[in-house]
Short mmCIF file of C-alpha atoms and ligand atoms in Angstrom, two decimals:
data_model
loop_
_atom_site.label_atom_id
_atom_site.label_comp_id
_atom_site.label_asym_id
_atom_site.label_seq_id
_atom_site.Cartn_x
_atom_site.Cartn_y
_atom_site.Cartn_z
CA MET Z 1 7.30 -47.16 -56.07
CA SER Z 2 8.86 -48.62 -58.79
CA THR Z 3 7.10 -49.15 -61.98
CA THR Z 4 4.40 -46.21 -60.82
CA LEU Z 5 6.60 -42.59 -62.14
CA GLY Z 6 5.24 -43.13 -65.89
CA SER Z 7 6.27 -40.05 -67.01
CA VAL Z 8 7.57 -36.41 -65.22
CA LEU Z 9 6.58 -32.58 -65.45
CA ILE Z 10 9.38 -29.43 -65.11
CA SER Z 11 7.65 -26.97 -64.25
CA ASP Z 12 10.87 -24.27 -63.09
CA PRO Z 13 14.40 -23.87 -65.13
CA VAL Z 14 15.90 -27.03 -64.03
CA ASP Z 15 19.83 -27.66 -65.55
CA VAL Z 16 19.17 -29.63 -68.18
CA CYS Z 17 21.03 -32.78 -67.66
CA CYS Z 18 17.86 -32.91 -65.18
CA GLU Z 19 16.00 -34.08 -68.42
CA GLU Z 20 18.96 -35.47 -69.92
CA LEU Z 21 19.33 -37.76 -67.66
CA LEU Z 22 15.69 -38.30 -66.94
CA ALA Z 23 15.63 -39.21 -70.95
CA HIS Z 24 18.56 -41.77 -70.52
CA HIS Z 25 16.18 -43.54 -67.98
CA ASP Z 26 13.87 -43.90 -70.41
CA ILE Z 27 11.51 -41.86 -68.27
CA PRO Z 28 9.22 -39.77 -70.03
CA VAL Z 29 9.68 -36.13 -69.42
CA THR Z 30 7.81 -33.21 -70.32
CA VAL Z 31 9.16 -29.57 -69.98
CA LYS Z 32 6.74 -26.28 -69.43
CA TYR Z 33 7.59 -23.34 -67.08
CA LYS Z 34 4.76 -20.95 -66.25
CA LEU Z 35 2.06 -22.43 -66.08
CA SER Z 36 -0.67 -20.56 -63.74
CA LYS Z 37 -2.57 -23.05 -61.66
CA GLU Z 38 -5.27 -24.25 -63.88
CA GLU Z 39 -2.34 -25.32 -66.32
CA LEU Z 40 -0.48 -27.10 -63.67
CA ILE Z 41 -3.41 -28.84 -63.04
CA LYS Z 42 -4.46 -29.36 -66.38
CA GLU Z 43 -0.46 -30.83 -67.42
CA LEU Z 44 -0.17 -33.32 -64.15
CA GLN Z 45 -3.16 -35.80 -65.09
CA ASN Z 46 -0.60 -37.19 -67.42
CA HIS Z 47 2.05 -37.23 -65.00
CA GLU Z 48 3.07 -39.12 -62.32
CA GLY Z 49 6.16 -36.92 -61.03
CA LEU Z 50 6.87 -33.04 -61.05
CA ILE Z 51 10.45 -31.05 -60.61
CA VAL Z 52 10.11 -27.66 -59.49
CA ARG Z 53 12.21 -25.45 -58.28
CA SER Z 54 10.64 -22.28 -56.08
CA GLU Z 55 8.23 -20.94 -58.64
CA THR Z 56 5.82 -23.74 -58.46
CA LYS Z 57 3.80 -23.59 -55.89
CA VAL Z 58 2.68 -27.13 -55.18
CA THR Z 59 -0.49 -26.29 -53.11
CA ASN Z 60 -3.31 -28.11 -51.51
CA ASP Z 61 -5.25 -27.32 -54.44
CA VAL Z 62 -2.24 -29.09 -56.69
CA PHE Z 63 -2.43 -31.95 -54.68
CA ALA Z 64 -5.74 -32.61 -54.47
CA ARG Z 65 -6.92 -32.55 -58.02
CA CYS Z 66 -3.69 -34.96 -59.20
CA PRO Z 67 -4.69 -38.08 -58.72
CA LYS Z 68 -2.22 -39.12 -60.37
CA LEU Z 69 0.65 -37.62 -59.03
CA ARG Z 70 3.09 -39.46 -56.93
CA VAL Z 71 6.17 -37.58 -56.00
CA VAL Z 72 7.45 -34.20 -56.78
CA GLY Z 73 10.94 -33.01 -56.79
CA ARG Z 74 12.49 -30.38 -55.49
CA ALA Z 75 15.77 -28.95 -57.40
CA GLY Z 76 17.13 -27.31 -54.18
CA THR Z 77 17.01 -26.88 -50.35
CA GLY Z 78 13.62 -25.71 -48.76
CA VAL Z 79 10.53 -27.17 -49.57
CA ASP Z 80 8.53 -24.05 -48.34
CA ASN Z 81 7.01 -23.51 -51.49
CA ILE Z 82 5.20 -28.01 -51.33
CA ASP Z 83 1.80 -28.63 -48.92
CA LEU Z 84 4.10 -30.94 -47.17
CA GLN Z 85 1.30 -31.73 -45.33
CA ALA Z 86 -1.30 -31.92 -48.05
CA ALA Z 87 1.39 -34.70 -49.88
CA THR Z 88 1.21 -37.17 -46.97
CA ARG Z 89 -2.19 -36.96 -46.89
CA LYS Z 90 -2.35 -37.71 -50.53
CA GLY Z 91 0.67 -40.12 -49.90
CA VAL Z 92 2.52 -38.16 -52.64
CA ILE Z 93 6.97 -38.16 -51.74
CA VAL Z 94 8.41 -35.41 -51.53
CA LEU Z 95 12.61 -35.49 -52.18
CA ASN Z 96 14.96 -32.55 -52.54
CA THR Z 97 18.51 -32.05 -52.97
CA PRO Z 98 19.48 -30.99 -49.91
CA GLY Z 99 23.30 -30.19 -49.48
CA GLY Z 100 23.91 -29.70 -54.07
CA ASN Z 101 23.94 -25.50 -53.39
CA SER Z 102 25.22 -25.61 -49.99
CA ILE Z 103 28.33 -23.78 -50.90
CA SER Z 104 27.40 -21.40 -53.44
CA ALA Z 105 24.98 -20.02 -50.66
CA CYS Z 106 27.68 -20.21 -47.98
CA GLU Z 107 29.97 -18.25 -50.81
CA LEU Z 108 27.52 -15.90 -51.21
CA THR Z 109 26.41 -15.26 -48.03
CA CYS Z 110 29.94 -14.33 -47.44
CA THR Z 111 30.38 -11.73 -50.27
CA LEU Z 112 27.48 -10.03 -49.17
CA ILE Z 113 29.44 -10.26 -45.57
CA CYS Z 114 32.40 -8.19 -47.22
CA SER Z 115 30.13 -6.04 -49.43
CA LEU Z 116 28.85 -4.88 -46.31
CA ALA Z 117 31.99 -4.09 -44.66
CA ARG Z 118 33.61 -1.94 -47.91
CA ASN Z 119 30.59 -0.74 -49.01
CA VAL Z 120 31.29 -2.10 -51.82
CA PRO Z 121 27.93 -1.79 -54.73
CA GLN Z 122 27.37 1.76 -53.46
CA ALA Z 123 30.61 2.73 -54.34
CA VAL Z 124 30.76 0.91 -57.30
CA GLN Z 125 27.17 2.53 -58.24
CA SER Z 126 28.25 6.13 -57.15
CA LEU Z 127 31.50 5.44 -59.81
CA LYS Z 128 29.70 4.40 -62.51
CA GLU Z 129 27.21 7.34 -61.27
CA GLY Z 130 30.27 9.64 -62.07
CA ARG Z 131 30.56 10.33 -58.15
CA TRP Z 132 34.85 10.15 -57.20
CA ASP Z 133 33.36 9.64 -52.98
CA ARG Z 134 36.73 8.19 -51.46
CA LYS Z 135 35.25 9.33 -47.92
CA LEU Z 136 32.16 8.35 -48.09
CA TYR Z 137 32.09 5.26 -49.23
CA ALA Z 138 35.21 3.96 -46.47
CA GLY Z 139 34.07 1.14 -44.29
CA PHE Z 140 35.58 -1.77 -41.61
CA GLU Z 141 38.13 -4.48 -41.46
CA LEU Z 142 36.69 -8.08 -41.20
CA SER Z 143 39.94 -9.02 -39.04
CA GLY Z 144 38.83 -8.25 -35.62
CA LYS Z 145 35.44 -8.57 -35.75
CA THR Z 146 32.15 -11.10 -34.13
CA LEU Z 147 30.60 -12.92 -36.76
CA ALA Z 148 27.57 -13.99 -35.70
CA VAL Z 149 25.91 -17.27 -37.31
CA LEU Z 150 22.03 -19.18 -36.34
CA GLY Z 151 21.99 -22.10 -37.05
CA MET Z 152 24.89 -24.30 -37.40
CA GLY Z 153 23.83 -26.83 -40.65
CA ARG Z 154 25.22 -27.27 -44.17
CA ILE Z 155 25.41 -23.65 -44.91
CA GLY Z 156 26.30 -21.93 -41.47
CA ARG Z 157 28.68 -24.60 -40.79
CA GLU Z 158 30.98 -23.14 -43.96
CA VAL Z 159 30.52 -19.35 -43.35
CA ALA Z 160 31.71 -19.96 -40.10
CA ARG Z 161 34.95 -22.02 -41.94
CA ARG Z 162 35.22 -19.01 -44.74
CA MET Z 163 34.49 -15.92 -42.35
CA GLN Z 164 37.18 -17.12 -39.45
CA ALA Z 165 39.58 -17.40 -42.45
CA PHE Z 166 39.25 -13.16 -42.44
CA GLY Z 167 40.39 -13.41 -38.66
CA MET Z 168 36.79 -13.16 -37.89
CA ARG Z 169 35.63 -14.56 -34.00
CA VAL Z 170 33.24 -16.66 -34.69
CA ILE Z 171 30.37 -17.06 -32.51
CA ALA Z 172 27.11 -19.52 -32.82
CA PHE Z 173 23.49 -19.98 -32.01
CA ASP Z 174 21.71 -23.79 -32.83
CA PRO Z 175 20.08 -25.92 -30.42
CA LEU Z 176 21.08 -28.85 -32.22
CA LEU Z 177 25.02 -27.97 -31.80
CA THR Z 178 26.73 -29.54 -29.88
CA GLN Z 179 30.26 -28.76 -27.68
CA GLN Z 180 32.19 -31.02 -30.06
CA ILE Z 181 31.00 -29.48 -32.81
CA ALA Z 182 32.30 -26.26 -32.04
CA ASP Z 183 35.26 -26.54 -30.68
CA GLN Z 184 35.91 -29.04 -33.97
CA ILE Z 185 34.69 -25.65 -36.42
CA GLY Z 186 36.75 -23.49 -34.28
CA VAL Z 187 33.31 -21.67 -32.83
CA GLU Z 188 31.95 -19.94 -29.24
CA LYS Z 189 28.50 -21.84 -28.50
CA LEU Z 190 26.24 -19.16 -26.56
CA SER Z 191 22.85 -18.38 -26.21
CA LEU Z 192 20.78 -16.52 -27.78
CA ASP Z 193 21.12 -13.85 -25.21
CA GLU Z 194 24.24 -14.19 -24.75
CA ILE Z 195 24.83 -13.20 -28.56
CA TRP Z 196 22.60 -10.19 -30.16
CA PRO Z 197 25.41 -7.54 -27.81
CA ILE Z 198 28.47 -8.78 -28.59
CA ALA Z 199 28.06 -9.35 -32.28
CA ASP Z 200 29.28 -7.47 -35.10
CA TYR Z 201 27.45 -8.64 -37.32
CA ILE Z 202 24.43 -11.20 -37.56
CA THR Z 203 24.18 -13.91 -40.67
CA VAL Z 204 20.78 -16.86 -40.37
CA HIS Z 205 21.28 -20.06 -42.30
CA THR Z 206 18.15 -22.31 -40.09
CA PRO Z 207 14.80 -22.84 -41.85
CA LEU Z 208 11.51 -20.77 -42.08
CA ILE Z 209 10.38 -22.71 -39.49
CA PRO Z 210 8.04 -21.49 -36.11
CA GLN Z 211 10.64 -20.85 -34.20
CA THR Z 212 12.69 -19.28 -36.44
CA LYS Z 213 10.12 -16.73 -38.21
CA ASN Z 214 10.79 -13.04 -37.10
CA LEU Z 215 14.09 -14.88 -34.61
CA ILE Z 216 15.25 -11.06 -35.61
CA ASN Z 217 13.15 -8.84 -34.94
CA ALA Z 218 12.97 -5.24 -32.91
CA THR Z 219 13.02 -6.82 -29.07
CA THR Z 220 16.26 -8.79 -30.26
CA LEU Z 221 18.13 -5.68 -32.45
CA ALA Z 222 17.09 -3.59 -29.92
CA LYS Z 223 19.17 -5.80 -28.21
CA CYS Z 224 22.39 -5.87 -30.49
CA LYS Z 225 25.15 -3.41 -30.54
CA GLU Z 226 25.07 0.39 -31.87
CA GLY Z 227 26.21 -0.06 -35.19
CA VAL Z 228 24.98 -3.99 -35.90
CA TYR Z 229 25.10 -5.92 -39.34
CA ILE Z 230 22.29 -7.87 -39.92
CA VAL Z 231 22.76 -10.48 -43.12
CA ASN Z 232 20.20 -12.93 -43.97
CA VAL Z 233 20.15 -15.60 -47.56
CA ALA Z 234 18.97 -18.03 -45.78
CA ARG Z 235 13.98 -17.48 -46.23
CA GLY Z 236 12.95 -14.52 -45.89
CA GLY Z 237 10.42 -13.92 -42.21
CA ILE Z 238 13.52 -15.26 -39.98
CA VAL Z 239 14.05 -11.81 -40.09
CA ASP Z 240 11.02 -8.96 -39.89
CA GLU Z 241 10.96 -6.66 -43.08
CA GLU Z 242 10.01 -3.45 -40.81
CA ALA Z 243 12.19 -4.43 -37.83
CA LEU Z 244 15.08 -4.04 -39.89
CA LEU Z 245 13.41 -0.62 -41.91
CA ASN Z 246 13.20 0.72 -38.99
CA THR Z 247 17.06 -0.17 -36.76
CA LEU Z 248 18.33 1.01 -40.16
CA LYS Z 249 16.49 4.51 -40.50
CA SER Z 250 17.81 5.00 -36.58
CA GLY Z 251 21.13 4.66 -37.18
CA HIS Z 252 20.88 1.37 -34.68
CA CYS Z 253 21.67 -0.96 -37.40
CA ALA Z 254 24.44 -0.09 -39.38
CA GLY Z 255 22.87 -2.45 -43.01
CA ALA Z 256 21.58 -5.22 -44.65
CA ALA Z 257 22.56 -7.94 -46.88
CA LEU Z 258 19.15 -9.66 -47.94
CA ASP Z 259 19.36 -12.60 -50.51
CA VAL Z 260 15.37 -13.54 -49.33
CA PHE Z 261 12.32 -12.34 -48.84
CA VAL Z 262 8.83 -12.77 -47.03
CA GLU Z 263 7.17 -12.60 -50.54
CA GLU Z 264 8.77 -13.26 -53.82
CA PRO Z 265 9.21 -11.02 -56.16
CA PRO Z 266 8.80 -8.73 -53.50
CA LYS Z 267 5.80 -5.98 -53.95
CA ASN Z 268 5.17 -5.46 -49.77
CA PRO Z 269 5.94 -1.38 -49.56
CA VAL Z 270 7.57 -2.15 -46.26
CA THR Z 271 9.61 -5.01 -47.89
CA LEU Z 272 10.33 -1.89 -51.68
CA GLU Z 273 11.92 0.78 -48.84
CA LEU Z 274 13.74 -1.11 -46.97
CA ILE Z 275 15.46 -3.14 -50.43
CA ALA Z 276 15.63 0.61 -51.28
CA HIS Z 277 17.26 1.80 -48.78
CA PRO Z 278 21.12 2.87 -49.31
CA LYS Z 279 22.80 0.74 -46.80
CA VAL Z 280 20.77 -2.25 -47.46
CA ILE Z 281 22.37 -4.25 -50.59
CA ALA Z 282 19.69 -7.07 -51.68
CA THR Z 283 19.55 -9.87 -54.34
CA PRO Z 284 17.14 -11.68 -55.89
CA HIS Z 285 18.05 -15.04 -54.49
CA LEU Z 286 20.55 -15.62 -55.88
CA GLY Z 287 22.16 -18.11 -53.32
CA ALA Z 288 21.95 -21.13 -55.03
CA SER Z 289 22.17 -19.77 -58.55
CA THR Z 290 25.80 -20.69 -59.74
CA GLU Z 291 26.74 -23.03 -62.42
CA GLU Z 292 27.18 -25.30 -60.76
CA ALA Z 293 25.23 -26.01 -57.68
CA GLN Z 294 22.51 -25.74 -60.11
CA GLN Z 295 24.29 -28.54 -62.09
CA ARG Z 296 24.34 -30.88 -58.75
CA VAL Z 297 20.79 -29.85 -57.67
CA ALA Z 298 19.49 -30.87 -60.96
CA GLU Z 299 21.46 -34.18 -61.22
CA GLU Z 300 20.69 -35.36 -57.79
CA ILE Z 301 16.67 -34.78 -58.27
CA ALA Z 302 16.99 -36.45 -61.41
CA GLN Z 303 19.63 -39.36 -59.88
CA GLN Z 304 16.06 -40.04 -57.07
CA PHE Z 305 13.76 -39.88 -59.46
CA VAL Z 306 15.69 -42.52 -61.78
CA ALA Z 307 16.01 -44.48 -58.37
CA LEU Z 308 12.40 -44.48 -57.61
CA SER Z 309 11.74 -45.49 -60.72
CA GLY Z 310 13.23 -48.45 -60.11
CA LYS Z 311 15.51 -49.13 -63.22
CA SER Z 312 19.81 -48.67 -61.70
CA ALA Z 313 21.49 -45.24 -62.62
CA LYS Z 314 22.69 -45.70 -66.30
CA TYR Z 315 25.87 -43.08 -66.44
CA ALA Z 316 26.57 -39.98 -63.84
CA VAL Z 317 27.21 -36.21 -65.02
CA THR Z 318 30.27 -34.95 -64.87
CA GLY Z 319 31.55 -32.03 -64.42
CA VAL Z 320 31.13 -30.62 -60.67
P1 NAD R 401 20.40 -27.61 -42.42
O1 NAD R 401 18.63 -27.79 -42.16
O2 NAD R 401 21.82 -27.91 -42.92
O3 NAD R 401 20.71 -26.06 -41.23
C1 NAD R 401 19.50 -25.94 -40.47
C2 NAD R 401 20.35 -25.76 -38.95
O4 NAD R 401 19.06 -24.34 -38.43
C3 NAD R 401 20.42 -26.66 -38.06
O5 NAD R 401 21.77 -26.79 -37.64
C4 NAD R 401 19.17 -26.39 -37.33
O6 NAD R 401 19.12 -27.45 -35.83
C5 NAD R 401 18.92 -25.09 -37.52
N1 NAD R 401 17.55 -24.49 -35.87
C6 NAD R 401 16.66 -25.30 -36.69
N2 NAD R 401 15.63 -24.19 -35.74
C7 NAD R 401 16.98 -23.28 -34.79
C8 NAD R 401 16.71 -22.30 -33.60
N3 NAD R 401 15.34 -21.80 -33.22
N4 NAD R 401 18.02 -21.33 -34.34
C9 NAD R 401 19.45 -21.24 -34.47
N5 NAD R 401 19.26 -22.03 -35.06
C10 NAD R 401 18.27 -23.31 -35.92
O7 NAD R 401 19.88 -26.17 -43.51
P2 NAD R 401 20.63 -25.64 -44.52
O8 NAD R 401 21.00 -26.28 -45.89
O9 NAD R 401 21.93 -25.00 -43.84
O10 NAD R 401 19.98 -23.89 -45.35
C11 NAD R 401 20.58 -22.97 -44.40
C12 NAD R 401 17.84 -22.05 -44.77
O11 NAD R 401 18.99 -21.27 -46.30
C13 NAD R 401 17.52 -22.47 -45.06
O12 NAD R 401 16.31 -21.72 -45.07
C14 NAD R 401 17.85 -22.88 -46.05
O13 NAD R 401 16.15 -22.52 -47.25
C15 NAD R 401 18.54 -21.93 -47.44
N6 NAD R 401 18.82 -21.59 -48.26
C16 NAD R 401 18.78 -20.77 -49.45
C17 NAD R 401 19.30 -20.36 -50.62
C18 NAD R 401 19.15 -18.83 -50.74
O14 NAD R 401 19.16 -19.36 -52.81
N7 NAD R 401 18.79 -18.45 -50.14
C19 NAD R 401 20.06 -21.91 -50.61
C20 NAD R 401 20.20 -22.75 -50.66
C21 NAD R 401 19.90 -22.73 -49.08
C1 MLT R 402 16.82 -23.37 -52.21
O1 MLT R 402 16.76 -23.65 -51.05
O2 MLT R 402 16.95 -23.98 -52.34
C2 MLT R 402 17.30 -21.97 -52.22
O3 MLT R 402 17.06 -20.78 -51.87
C3 MLT R 402 17.46 -21.78 -53.49
C4 MLT R 402 16.24 -22.08 -54.79
O4 MLT R 402 15.06 -21.65 -54.68
O5 MLT R 402 16.84 -23.03 -56.04
#
């Protein structure tokens, strides 16, 4: 692989340090955003490497029709926008930057939990519109409430630690969570069936895989406490959007905070109704959108490309 990385296309907005680091190691870089599928395929006839964020869909067709392509890098964690099976069939290496944006995603999750408890976005909007609704936007303390973290990987663990500082009891489910790690972090390791009836807040931090698709659904929501809050800063589809909307409408679920959606940007009428619901706080996939995270993932992906091309690092981008 060391001599095959001729040139690289960056097809989504990635921090400029990525391009700089590649150029500094004499790897030719082309930056072109918002390419249609046909434009992407045409452009990739000239490149061996491709760096994306989440907008570019690297489909089976792209792999099949771009014989020069040797390596695809995702400046981020999830590789949902890359057809991994097609990549494997074609022998294309897929790289990502797990961990580079974990703190940012964690901090957004904690922000959303606090915002749900105190109706912050709704109260801000109301005041901006000229109302003084102190009673309507009274909230709840987080201290003493129970937070369930489903998925205790990089982000879930950081969320657990921070919300403990608010005085929350943290309970967790993850098939890979050992009792030893749970004890170290100070969370209670429980089964999902134990979690549903006791959680005041449920936050999901799993990948979207067949086992987690619609993990939060009509059946599991019905098992939850009256007044439960749901948070999803992981992936759209882990929470069944229609089931969540129905349980918000019935009042069984007190609120939800969503950063990710089944379709992004959302066009489906159910998702749009969910976003518009007064008890929903919705953000446009901002989990990783901080200067620090974007610089980190851009640098990490560039360094992996440099390493693959057989060139040793000449300098490291500073700052984060
Ligand atoms: P991770 O791989 O470190 O952790 C995921 C955890 O989920 C693992 O510990 C795994 O054992 C667990 N898991 C797998 N199946 C499970 C199941 N059925 N039930 C419970 N747990 C299960 O991942 P991470 O870096 O913490 O990322 C978590 C999610 O957040 C991913 O979906 C990632 O794509 C997403 N993410 C979103 C943003 C954003 O911008 N909103 C930013 C970064 C990451
Ligand atoms: C990720 O998987 O890294 C996040 O969803 C953030 C992003 O899309 O960049």
